[in-house]
Amino acid sequence: MTERPHRDARGAALLALALTAVGALLTGAGLWIDRQENAPTPQASCAPTTLLEPPCGAWWGAYVPYAKNGSLTDAVHSLEKKIGRRLDLVYNYHDMSGTARDGTLLTPDEKELGEDRMLMLAWESTVWTEPHHRNWTEKQLGWDKVAAGDFDEEIIDPQARRLKAYGKRVFFSFDQETDFRTPDAGTPEEFVAAYRHIHDRFRQLGVDNVVWVWTVSGYLGNAGLMKKLYPGDAYVDWIGMDQYNYFQCHDSPDWLDFDRSQRPSYDWLRANISDSKPVMLAEFSTAPDPATPDRQRGWYEAIPKTAPTLPKVKALVHWNRPIPGAHCDLTVNKGPALEGYREAGRDGYFNQPLPRR
């Protein structure tokens, strides 16, 4: 009998302790549930917009030249194996020849790659004189003739129908780096008329899966010219620019890190063309420093830290092709360049959910 009060007290204490523990668990669970309910769901909140803008980061893409066996698919797979990830976006260039080799938008290789990647197609109002624009020689068709509809039936309409039949959204750029195409291709006014004509022709044919990228070099020596070449907000979804650290490739005494190579043109485009359109670094790369090869690694490794400070840059597309000249290997196929680019591509900022369509 004397032990009963002790047992009752002990039982009450145990019960109180149990209730406290349960309360704590419930409180913790409640907090966990609350955090989960209030936390953003990556797939939902970070899903790209209808214009393929990723709200939580940026796309990681590349232009990759065809493999020696003529396959674009093999070339892309080879680069992806080296960099240890799949590209979000594959960029490819076409002329207006209408040939299966270079003048057909959405080749079999592009369609295959587009199954689990996005495509960016550049369409030039030229006819190339070598396969895949090997030596950059071409015949200009003329913006005035494009605007007049001279190529609608034979060239523009068939390619528009191919894009429509593809169904998936694609990035599309007409005459990229247009500021370096005048006066050979025509006047700025003629370019605007040609761009608008193709845009409107696509609309008339029901092509609603094209995201329009107006692409200039971004070279600020062409600032006044770039203003004249802008087709207008109603005709442009993204703004593209092509800026590099050429260094000794162009006999420059200054090594421009990633920030210095991109920010001035980015700031100018935002201030003078549009502060609301997403920006694509449609071509970017760095030449090597022959005296300090490791500089390339650091150039690429700095990208994840710098890119978020350029908040409207929503796609970074590496130019992975050497150009003529000494110290002009702009690729990331090996060495410090590959190491730095591979490391940058691992960053979560460049790993966003791809669109379903």
PDB file of C-alpha atoms in Angstrom, residues 56-61 83-86 88 300-309 316 339-353:
ATOM      1  CA  CYS A  56      15.454  29.322 -61.325  1.00  0.00           C
ATOM      2  CA  GLY A  57      18.682  29.312 -63.309  1.00  0.00           C
ATOM      3  CA  ALA A  58      19.939  29.111 -66.881  1.00  0.00           C
ATOM      4  CA  TRP A  59      20.269  26.606 -69.709  1.00  0.00           C
ATOM      5  CA  TRP A  60      23.653  25.058 -70.461  1.00  0.00           C
ATOM      6  CA  GLY A  61      24.180  24.558 -74.184  1.00  0.00           C
ATOM      7  CA  ILE A  83      31.892  17.143 -69.889  1.00  0.00           C
ATOM      8  CA  GLY A  84      30.014  14.540 -67.862  1.00  0.00           C
ATOM      9  CA  ARG A  85      26.488  15.790 -68.507  1.00  0.00           C
ATOM     10  CA  ARG A  86      23.819  16.142 -71.144  1.00  0.00           C
ATOM     11  CA  ASP A  88      20.206  21.349 -72.256  1.00  0.00           C
ATOM     12  CA  TYR A 300      35.158  28.739 -66.909  1.00  0.00           C
ATOM     13  CA  GLU A 301      35.138  27.951 -63.197  1.00  0.00           C
ATOM     14  CA  ALA A 302      34.091  31.554 -62.500  1.00  0.00           C
ATOM     15  CA  ILE A 303      30.881  31.249 -64.536  1.00  0.00           C
ATOM     16  CA  PRO A 304      28.604  29.797 -61.794  1.00  0.00           C
ATOM     17  CA  LYS A 305      29.459  32.669 -59.466  1.00  0.00           C
ATOM     18  CA  THR A 306      29.085  35.362 -62.131  1.00  0.00           C
ATOM     19  CA  ALA A 307      26.016  34.163 -64.032  1.00  0.00           C
ATOM     20  CA  PRO A 308      23.486  34.910 -61.249  1.00  0.00           C
ATOM     21  CA  THR A 309      24.752  38.505 -61.168  1.00  0.00           C
ATOM     22  CA  LEU A 316      24.719  30.075 -72.017  1.00  0.00           C
ATOM     23  CA  GLU A 339      38.329  20.805 -66.755  1.00  0.00           C
ATOM     24  CA  GLY A 340      36.933  24.273 -66.040  1.00  0.00           C
ATOM     25  CA  TYR A 341      33.917  23.934 -68.314  1.00  0.00           C
ATOM     26  CA  ARG A 342      33.062  20.512 -66.909  1.00  0.00           C
ATOM     27  CA  GLU A 343      33.206  21.858 -63.369  1.00  0.00           C
ATOM     28  CA  ALA A 344      31.026  24.866 -64.213  1.00  0.00           C
ATOM     29  CA  GLY A 345      28.395  22.650 -65.815  1.00  0.00           C
ATOM     30  CA  ARG A 346      27.941  20.711 -62.580  1.00  0.00           C
ATOM     31  CA  ASP A 347      26.551  23.734 -60.775  1.00  0.00           C
ATOM     32  CA  GLY A 348      22.886  23.542 -59.847  1.00  0.00           C
ATOM     33  CA  TYR A 349      22.230  26.900 -61.501  1.00  0.00           C
ATOM     34  CA  PHE A 350      22.723  25.167 -64.841  1.00  0.00           C
ATOM     35  CA  ASN A 351      20.656  22.091 -64.016  1.00  0.00           C
ATOM     36  CA  GLN A 352      17.033  23.075 -64.533  1.00  0.00           C
ATOM     37  CA  PRO A 353      13.998  20.963 -65.497  1.00  0.00           C
TER      38      PRO A 353
END
